Structure formats: structure tokens, C-alpha cells
PDB file of C-alpha atoms in Angstrom:
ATOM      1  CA  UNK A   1     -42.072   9.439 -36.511  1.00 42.00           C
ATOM      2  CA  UNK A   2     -45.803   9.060 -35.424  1.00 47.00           C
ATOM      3  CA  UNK A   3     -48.005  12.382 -35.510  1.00 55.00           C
ATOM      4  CA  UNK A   4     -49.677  13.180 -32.101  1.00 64.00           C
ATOM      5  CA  UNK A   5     -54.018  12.704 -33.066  1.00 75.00           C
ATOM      6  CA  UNK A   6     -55.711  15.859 -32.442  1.00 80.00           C
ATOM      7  CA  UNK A   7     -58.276  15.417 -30.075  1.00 88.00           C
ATOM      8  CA  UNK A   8     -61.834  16.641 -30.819  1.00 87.00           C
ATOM      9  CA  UNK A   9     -62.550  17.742 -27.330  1.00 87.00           C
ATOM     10  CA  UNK A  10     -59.597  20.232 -26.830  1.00 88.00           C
ATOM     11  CA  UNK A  11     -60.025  21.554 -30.165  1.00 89.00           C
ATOM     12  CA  UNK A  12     -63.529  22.742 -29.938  1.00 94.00           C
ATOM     13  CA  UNK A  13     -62.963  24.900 -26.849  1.00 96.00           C
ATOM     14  CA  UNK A  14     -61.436  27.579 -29.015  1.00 95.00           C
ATOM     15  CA  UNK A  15     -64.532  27.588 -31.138  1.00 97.00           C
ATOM     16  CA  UNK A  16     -67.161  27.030 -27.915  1.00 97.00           C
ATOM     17  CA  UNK A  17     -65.291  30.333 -26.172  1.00 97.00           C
ATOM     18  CA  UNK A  18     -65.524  32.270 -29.414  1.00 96.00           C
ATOM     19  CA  UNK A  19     -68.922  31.480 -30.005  1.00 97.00           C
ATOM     20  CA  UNK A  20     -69.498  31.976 -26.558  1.00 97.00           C
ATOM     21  CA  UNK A  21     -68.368  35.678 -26.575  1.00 97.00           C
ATOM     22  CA  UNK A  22     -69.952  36.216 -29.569  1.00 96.00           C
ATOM     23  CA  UNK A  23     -73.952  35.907 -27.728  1.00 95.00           C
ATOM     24  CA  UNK A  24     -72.158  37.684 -25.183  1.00 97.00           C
ATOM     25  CA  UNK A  25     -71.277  40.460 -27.169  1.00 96.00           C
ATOM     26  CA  UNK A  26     -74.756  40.407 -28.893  1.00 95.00           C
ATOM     27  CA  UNK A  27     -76.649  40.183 -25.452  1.00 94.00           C
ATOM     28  CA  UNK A  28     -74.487  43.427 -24.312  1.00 95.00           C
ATOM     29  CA  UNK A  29     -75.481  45.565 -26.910  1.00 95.00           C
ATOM     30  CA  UNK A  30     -79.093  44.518 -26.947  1.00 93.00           C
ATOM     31  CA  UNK A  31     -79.355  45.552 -23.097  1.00 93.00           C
ATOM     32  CA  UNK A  32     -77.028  48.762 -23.788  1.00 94.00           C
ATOM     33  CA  UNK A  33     -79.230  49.845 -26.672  1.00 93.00           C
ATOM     34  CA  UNK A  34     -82.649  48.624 -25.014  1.00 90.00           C
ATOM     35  CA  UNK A  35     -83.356  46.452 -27.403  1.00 90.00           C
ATOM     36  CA  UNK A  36     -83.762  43.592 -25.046  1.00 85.00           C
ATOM     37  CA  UNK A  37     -86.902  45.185 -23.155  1.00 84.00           C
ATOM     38  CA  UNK A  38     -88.241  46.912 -26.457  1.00 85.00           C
ATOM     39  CA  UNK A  39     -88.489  43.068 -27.653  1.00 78.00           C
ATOM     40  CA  UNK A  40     -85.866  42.981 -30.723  1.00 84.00           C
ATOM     41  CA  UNK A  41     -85.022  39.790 -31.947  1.00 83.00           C
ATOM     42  CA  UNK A  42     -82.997  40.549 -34.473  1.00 90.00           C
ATOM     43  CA  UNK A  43     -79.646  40.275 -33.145  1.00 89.00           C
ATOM     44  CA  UNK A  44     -80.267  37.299 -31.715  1.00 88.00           C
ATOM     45  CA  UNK A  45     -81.118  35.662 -34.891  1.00 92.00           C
ATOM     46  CA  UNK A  46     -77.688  36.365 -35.768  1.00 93.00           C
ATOM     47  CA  UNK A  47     -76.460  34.320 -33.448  1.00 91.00           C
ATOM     48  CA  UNK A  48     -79.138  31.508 -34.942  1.00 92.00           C
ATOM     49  CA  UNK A  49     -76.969  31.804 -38.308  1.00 96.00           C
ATOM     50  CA  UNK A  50     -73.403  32.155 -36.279  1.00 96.00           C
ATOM     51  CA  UNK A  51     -73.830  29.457 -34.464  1.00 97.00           C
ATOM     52  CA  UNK A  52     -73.818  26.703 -37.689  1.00 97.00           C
ATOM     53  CA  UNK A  53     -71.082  28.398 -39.381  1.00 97.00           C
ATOM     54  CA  UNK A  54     -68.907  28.407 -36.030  1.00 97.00           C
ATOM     55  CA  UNK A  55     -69.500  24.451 -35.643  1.00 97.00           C
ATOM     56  CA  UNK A  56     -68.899  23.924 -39.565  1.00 97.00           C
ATOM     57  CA  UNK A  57     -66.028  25.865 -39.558  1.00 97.00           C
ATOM     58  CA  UNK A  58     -64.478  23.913 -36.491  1.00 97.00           C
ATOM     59  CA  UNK A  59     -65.143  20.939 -38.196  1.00 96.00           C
ATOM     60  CA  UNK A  60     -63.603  22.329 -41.290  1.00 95.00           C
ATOM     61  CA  UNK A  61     -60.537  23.264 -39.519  1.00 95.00           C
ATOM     62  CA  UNK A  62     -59.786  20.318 -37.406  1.00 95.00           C
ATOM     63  CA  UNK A  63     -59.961  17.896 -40.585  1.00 94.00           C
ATOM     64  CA  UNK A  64     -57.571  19.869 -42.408  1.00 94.00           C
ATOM     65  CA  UNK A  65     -55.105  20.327 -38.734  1.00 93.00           C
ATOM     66  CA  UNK A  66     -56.022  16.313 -38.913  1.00 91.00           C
ATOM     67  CA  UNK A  67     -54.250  15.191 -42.172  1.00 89.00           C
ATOM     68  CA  UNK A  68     -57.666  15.976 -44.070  1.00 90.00           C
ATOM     69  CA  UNK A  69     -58.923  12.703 -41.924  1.00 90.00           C
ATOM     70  CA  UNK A  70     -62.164  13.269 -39.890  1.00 92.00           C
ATOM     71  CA  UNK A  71     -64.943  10.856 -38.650  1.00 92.00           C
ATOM     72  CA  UNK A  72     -68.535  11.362 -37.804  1.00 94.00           C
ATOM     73  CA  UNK A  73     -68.179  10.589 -34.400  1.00 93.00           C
ATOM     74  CA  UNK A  74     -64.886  13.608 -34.065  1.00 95.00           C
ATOM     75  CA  UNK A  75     -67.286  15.606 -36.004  1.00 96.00           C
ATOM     76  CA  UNK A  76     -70.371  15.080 -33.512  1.00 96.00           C
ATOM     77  CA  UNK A  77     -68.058  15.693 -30.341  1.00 96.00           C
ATOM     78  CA  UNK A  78     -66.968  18.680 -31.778  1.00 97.00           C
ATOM     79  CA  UNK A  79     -70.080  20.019 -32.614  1.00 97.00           C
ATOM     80  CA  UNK A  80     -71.236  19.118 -28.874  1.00 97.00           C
ATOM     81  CA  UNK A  81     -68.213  20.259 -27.397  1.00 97.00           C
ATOM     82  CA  UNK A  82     -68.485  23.827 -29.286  1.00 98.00           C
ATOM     83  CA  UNK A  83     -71.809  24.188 -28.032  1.00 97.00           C
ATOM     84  CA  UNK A  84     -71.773  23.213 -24.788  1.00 98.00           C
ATOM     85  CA  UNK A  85     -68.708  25.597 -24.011  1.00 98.00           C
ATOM     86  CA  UNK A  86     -70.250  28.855 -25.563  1.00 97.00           C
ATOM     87  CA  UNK A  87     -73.725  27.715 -23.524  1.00 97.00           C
ATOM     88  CA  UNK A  88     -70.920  27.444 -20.733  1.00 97.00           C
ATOM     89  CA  UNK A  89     -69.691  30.454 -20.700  1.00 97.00           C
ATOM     90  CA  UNK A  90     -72.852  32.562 -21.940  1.00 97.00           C
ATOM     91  CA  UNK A  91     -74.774  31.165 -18.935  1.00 96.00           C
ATOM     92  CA  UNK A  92     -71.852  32.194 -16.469  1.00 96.00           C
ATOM     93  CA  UNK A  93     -72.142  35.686 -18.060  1.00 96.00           C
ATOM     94  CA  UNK A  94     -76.101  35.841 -18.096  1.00 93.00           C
ATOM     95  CA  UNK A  95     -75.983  34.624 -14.047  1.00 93.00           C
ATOM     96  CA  UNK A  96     -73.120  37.406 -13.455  1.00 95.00           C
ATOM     97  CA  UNK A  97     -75.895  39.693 -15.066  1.00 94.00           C
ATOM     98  CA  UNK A  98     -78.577  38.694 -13.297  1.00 91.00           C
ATOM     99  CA  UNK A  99     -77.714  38.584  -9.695  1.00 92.00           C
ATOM    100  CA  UNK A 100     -74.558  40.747  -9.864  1.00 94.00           C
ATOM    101  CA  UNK A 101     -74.547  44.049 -12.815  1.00 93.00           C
ATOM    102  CA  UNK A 102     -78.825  44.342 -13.141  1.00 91.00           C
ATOM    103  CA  UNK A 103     -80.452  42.572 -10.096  1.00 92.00           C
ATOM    104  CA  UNK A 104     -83.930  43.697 -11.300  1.00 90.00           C
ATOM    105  CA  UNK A 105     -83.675  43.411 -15.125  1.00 89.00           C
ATOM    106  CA  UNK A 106     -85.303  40.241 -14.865  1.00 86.00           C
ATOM    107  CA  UNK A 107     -88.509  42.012 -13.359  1.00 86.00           C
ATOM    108  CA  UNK A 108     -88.603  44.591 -15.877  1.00 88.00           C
ATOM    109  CA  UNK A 109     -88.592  42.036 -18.703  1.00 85.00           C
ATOM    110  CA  UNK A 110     -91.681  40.578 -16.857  1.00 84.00           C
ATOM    111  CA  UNK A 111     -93.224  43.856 -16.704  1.00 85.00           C
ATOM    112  CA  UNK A 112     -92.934  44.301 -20.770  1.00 83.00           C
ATOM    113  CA  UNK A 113     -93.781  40.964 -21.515  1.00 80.00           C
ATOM    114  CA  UNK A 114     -96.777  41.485 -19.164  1.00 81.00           C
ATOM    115  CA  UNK A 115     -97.450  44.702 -20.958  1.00 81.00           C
ATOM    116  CA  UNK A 116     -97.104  43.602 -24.440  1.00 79.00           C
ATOM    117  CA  UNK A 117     -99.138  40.379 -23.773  1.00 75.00           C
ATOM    118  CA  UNK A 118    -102.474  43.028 -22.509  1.00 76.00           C
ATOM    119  CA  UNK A 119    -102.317  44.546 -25.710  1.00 78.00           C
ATOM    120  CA  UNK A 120    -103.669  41.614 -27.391  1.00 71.00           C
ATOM    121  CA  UNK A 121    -107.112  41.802 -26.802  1.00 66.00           C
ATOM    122  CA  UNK A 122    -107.702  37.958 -27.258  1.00 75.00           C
ATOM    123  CA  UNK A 123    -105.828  37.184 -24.665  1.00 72.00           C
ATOM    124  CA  UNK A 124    -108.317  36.537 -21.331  1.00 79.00           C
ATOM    125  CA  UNK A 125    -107.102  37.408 -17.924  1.00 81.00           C
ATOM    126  CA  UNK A 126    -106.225  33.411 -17.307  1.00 85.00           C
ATOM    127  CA  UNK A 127    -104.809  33.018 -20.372  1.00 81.00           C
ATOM    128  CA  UNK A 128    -102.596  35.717 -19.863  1.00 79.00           C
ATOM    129  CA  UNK A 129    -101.531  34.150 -16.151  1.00 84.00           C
ATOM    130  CA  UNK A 130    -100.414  31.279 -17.580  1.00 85.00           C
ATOM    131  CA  UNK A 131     -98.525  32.597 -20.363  1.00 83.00           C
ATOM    132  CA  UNK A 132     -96.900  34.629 -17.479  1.00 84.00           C
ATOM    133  CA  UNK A 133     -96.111  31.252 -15.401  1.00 86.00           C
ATOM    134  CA  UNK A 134     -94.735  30.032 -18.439  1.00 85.00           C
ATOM    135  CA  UNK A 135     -92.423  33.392 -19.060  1.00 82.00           C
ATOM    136  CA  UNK A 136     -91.339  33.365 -15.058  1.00 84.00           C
ATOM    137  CA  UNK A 137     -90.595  29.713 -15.152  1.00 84.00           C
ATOM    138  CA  UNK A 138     -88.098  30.124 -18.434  1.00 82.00           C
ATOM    139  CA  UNK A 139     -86.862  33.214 -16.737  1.00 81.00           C
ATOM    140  CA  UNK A 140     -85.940  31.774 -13.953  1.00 85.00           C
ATOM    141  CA  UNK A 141     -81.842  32.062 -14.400  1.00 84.00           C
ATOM    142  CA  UNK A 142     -81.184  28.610 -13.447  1.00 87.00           C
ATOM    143  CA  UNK A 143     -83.656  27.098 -15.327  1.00 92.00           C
ATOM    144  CA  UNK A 144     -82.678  28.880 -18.565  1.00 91.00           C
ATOM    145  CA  UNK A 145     -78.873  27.671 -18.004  1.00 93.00           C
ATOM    146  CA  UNK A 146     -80.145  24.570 -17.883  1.00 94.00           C
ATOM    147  CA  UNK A 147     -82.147  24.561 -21.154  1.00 94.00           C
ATOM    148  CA  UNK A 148     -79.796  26.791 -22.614  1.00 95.00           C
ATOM    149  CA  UNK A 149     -77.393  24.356 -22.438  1.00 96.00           C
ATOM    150  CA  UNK A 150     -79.271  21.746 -23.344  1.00 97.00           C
ATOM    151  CA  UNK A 151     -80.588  23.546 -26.697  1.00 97.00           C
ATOM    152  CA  UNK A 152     -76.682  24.438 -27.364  1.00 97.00           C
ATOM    153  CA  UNK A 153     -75.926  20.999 -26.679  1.00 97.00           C
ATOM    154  CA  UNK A 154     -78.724  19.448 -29.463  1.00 98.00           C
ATOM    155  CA  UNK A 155     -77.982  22.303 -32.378  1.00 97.00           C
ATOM    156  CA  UNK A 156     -74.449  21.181 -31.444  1.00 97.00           C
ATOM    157  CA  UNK A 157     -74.811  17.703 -31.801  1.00 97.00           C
ATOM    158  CA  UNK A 158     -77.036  18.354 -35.304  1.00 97.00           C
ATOM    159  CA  UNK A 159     -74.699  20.287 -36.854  1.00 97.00           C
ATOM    160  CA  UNK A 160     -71.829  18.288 -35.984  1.00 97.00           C
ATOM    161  CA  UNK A 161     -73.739  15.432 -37.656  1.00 97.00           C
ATOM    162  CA  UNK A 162     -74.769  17.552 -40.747  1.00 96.00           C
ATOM    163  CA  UNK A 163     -70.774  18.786 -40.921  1.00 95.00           C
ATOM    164  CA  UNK A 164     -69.912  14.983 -40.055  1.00 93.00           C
ATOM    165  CA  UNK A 165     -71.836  13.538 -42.790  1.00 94.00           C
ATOM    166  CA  UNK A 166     -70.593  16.302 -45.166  1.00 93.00           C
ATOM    167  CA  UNK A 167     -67.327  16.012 -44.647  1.00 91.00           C
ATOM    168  CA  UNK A 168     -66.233  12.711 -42.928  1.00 83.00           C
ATOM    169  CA  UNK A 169     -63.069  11.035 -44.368  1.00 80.00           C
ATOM    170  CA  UNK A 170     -61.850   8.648 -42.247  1.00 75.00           C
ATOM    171  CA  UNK A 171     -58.167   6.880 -42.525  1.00 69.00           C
ATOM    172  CA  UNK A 172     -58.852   3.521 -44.793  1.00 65.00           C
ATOM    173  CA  UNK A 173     -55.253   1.967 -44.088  1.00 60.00           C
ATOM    174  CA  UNK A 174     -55.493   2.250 -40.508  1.00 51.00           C
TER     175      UNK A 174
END
């Protein structure tokens, strides 16, 4: 009896919704505790080191669910796939924020940045307006999806090759 192939693609949506709720869970308690506006990054560069181990371990896991067989190109799509989905579902979350739970977060965040950006003394009045134009733009909630996703979607693809390249086996009497 033949085994049924895993494929890549519905694998890695276990792994893209964890990761997923994982920002999710970071970006909640960064706006409960007020980090978010008081300009913490900390949290968030936990995500930077969850993210790799999330893809790697997805890898991992589908090569041994695989009979121990995996191929750079299952190893990319997973890494993609896992990305793209948590981007996926963070972005749904961040416009459910944004327009529904804090309409005018996005304005105080301006405010601070504003704020924190006239504190620096260098800064002259039109350099500070276009550092502004350059925050509103990226604030703009459909415009960070979009490069959200699109970030998620690269660190995916490079870890999936770094995993890929790491751990590739493929089936040599196929």
C-alpha cells in the first residue's frame, strides 16, 4: 500500500495560524500595557526570533511526518506558506483594531511619534514633515498589510531556504 504525500501547503497553516496568534498575542499586550505608544520594541523583537524557529520547526516536523524525506522546494513553500498565513491573519486582526476596537489609536501613535521626533533637536521643521509623510504613509492600515505581508512572505521564503538547505533529503529511488 502507497502512503498518501503530505503536502507542504496544508501543513504550514498550522504553523502560519500559530505564529499568527503569537504577534497577535504580543501586539495585545503591548497596547494593554502601553507599551505600543511609549515606543517599546522589545516584544516585538521576540517575535523577530519566533518567527525562524516557527518556520524551522515546521520544516523539522513535516520531514519527519514525511518519511524523513524533504526537498528544498517543500521546504521553501512551507516557509512561504507559514508566513504568509500568520501575516494573514495578523493583518485581519490589526484592521479589526484599527477601524473596529481603537478607531483613533492610529492618531495617537502619530502624535508620539510626532512628539518624540521634536525632541531631537537636529531634526529641522521639513525634515521632520517628511519623516512624518513617511510614518503616515506606513501607517496607513492597508498599506502596512500589504508590506506586512510581503516582509512575512520574504523572511518566509529565506528561512525556508536556510531550513531547506539544512535539512533537505530528498527520495533517491524515486
Amino acid at each position: 500500500m502507497e502512503e498518501q504525500k503530505l503536502s507542504p501547503g496544508k501543513f504550514a497553516i498550522n504553523y502560519g495560524i500559530i505564529l499568527g496568534v503569537i504577534m497577535i498575542l504580543i501586539s495585545v499586550v503591548m497596547y494593554v500595557t502601553g507599551m505600543t505608544l511609549e515606543g517599546k520594541q522589545w516584544p516585538i523583537y521576540l517575535f523577530y526570533l519566533i518567527f525562524p524557529i516557527t518556520v524551522i520547526y515546521a520544516i523539522s516536523q513535516f520531514k519527519k511526518r514525511n518519511a524523513n524525506l524533504l526537498t528544498l522546494g517543500e521546504s521553501i513553500k512551507l516557509g512561504v506558506i507559514v508566513g504568509v498565513i500568520s501575516a494573514l491573519l495578523f493583518c485581519a486582526y490589526y484592521l479589526i483594531f484599527m477601524y473596529v476596537i481603537d478607531p483613533g489609536f492610529n492618531a495617537q501613535v502619530l502624535d508620539v511619534t510626532r512628539d518624540k521626533l521634536m525632541e531631537n533637536s537636529s531634526v529641522t521643521e521639513e525634515m521632520l514633515e517628511q519623516q512624518m509623510k513617511m510614518v503616515e504613509m506606513f501607517s496607513s492600515p492597508f498599506i502596512f498589510t500589504a508590506f506586512w505581508t510581503a516582509m512575512s512572505a520574504f523572511f518566509g521564503l529565506l528561512y525556508g531556504l536556510i531550513g531547506g538547505l539544512v535539512m533537505k533529503k530528498e527520495n533517491t529511488h524515486a
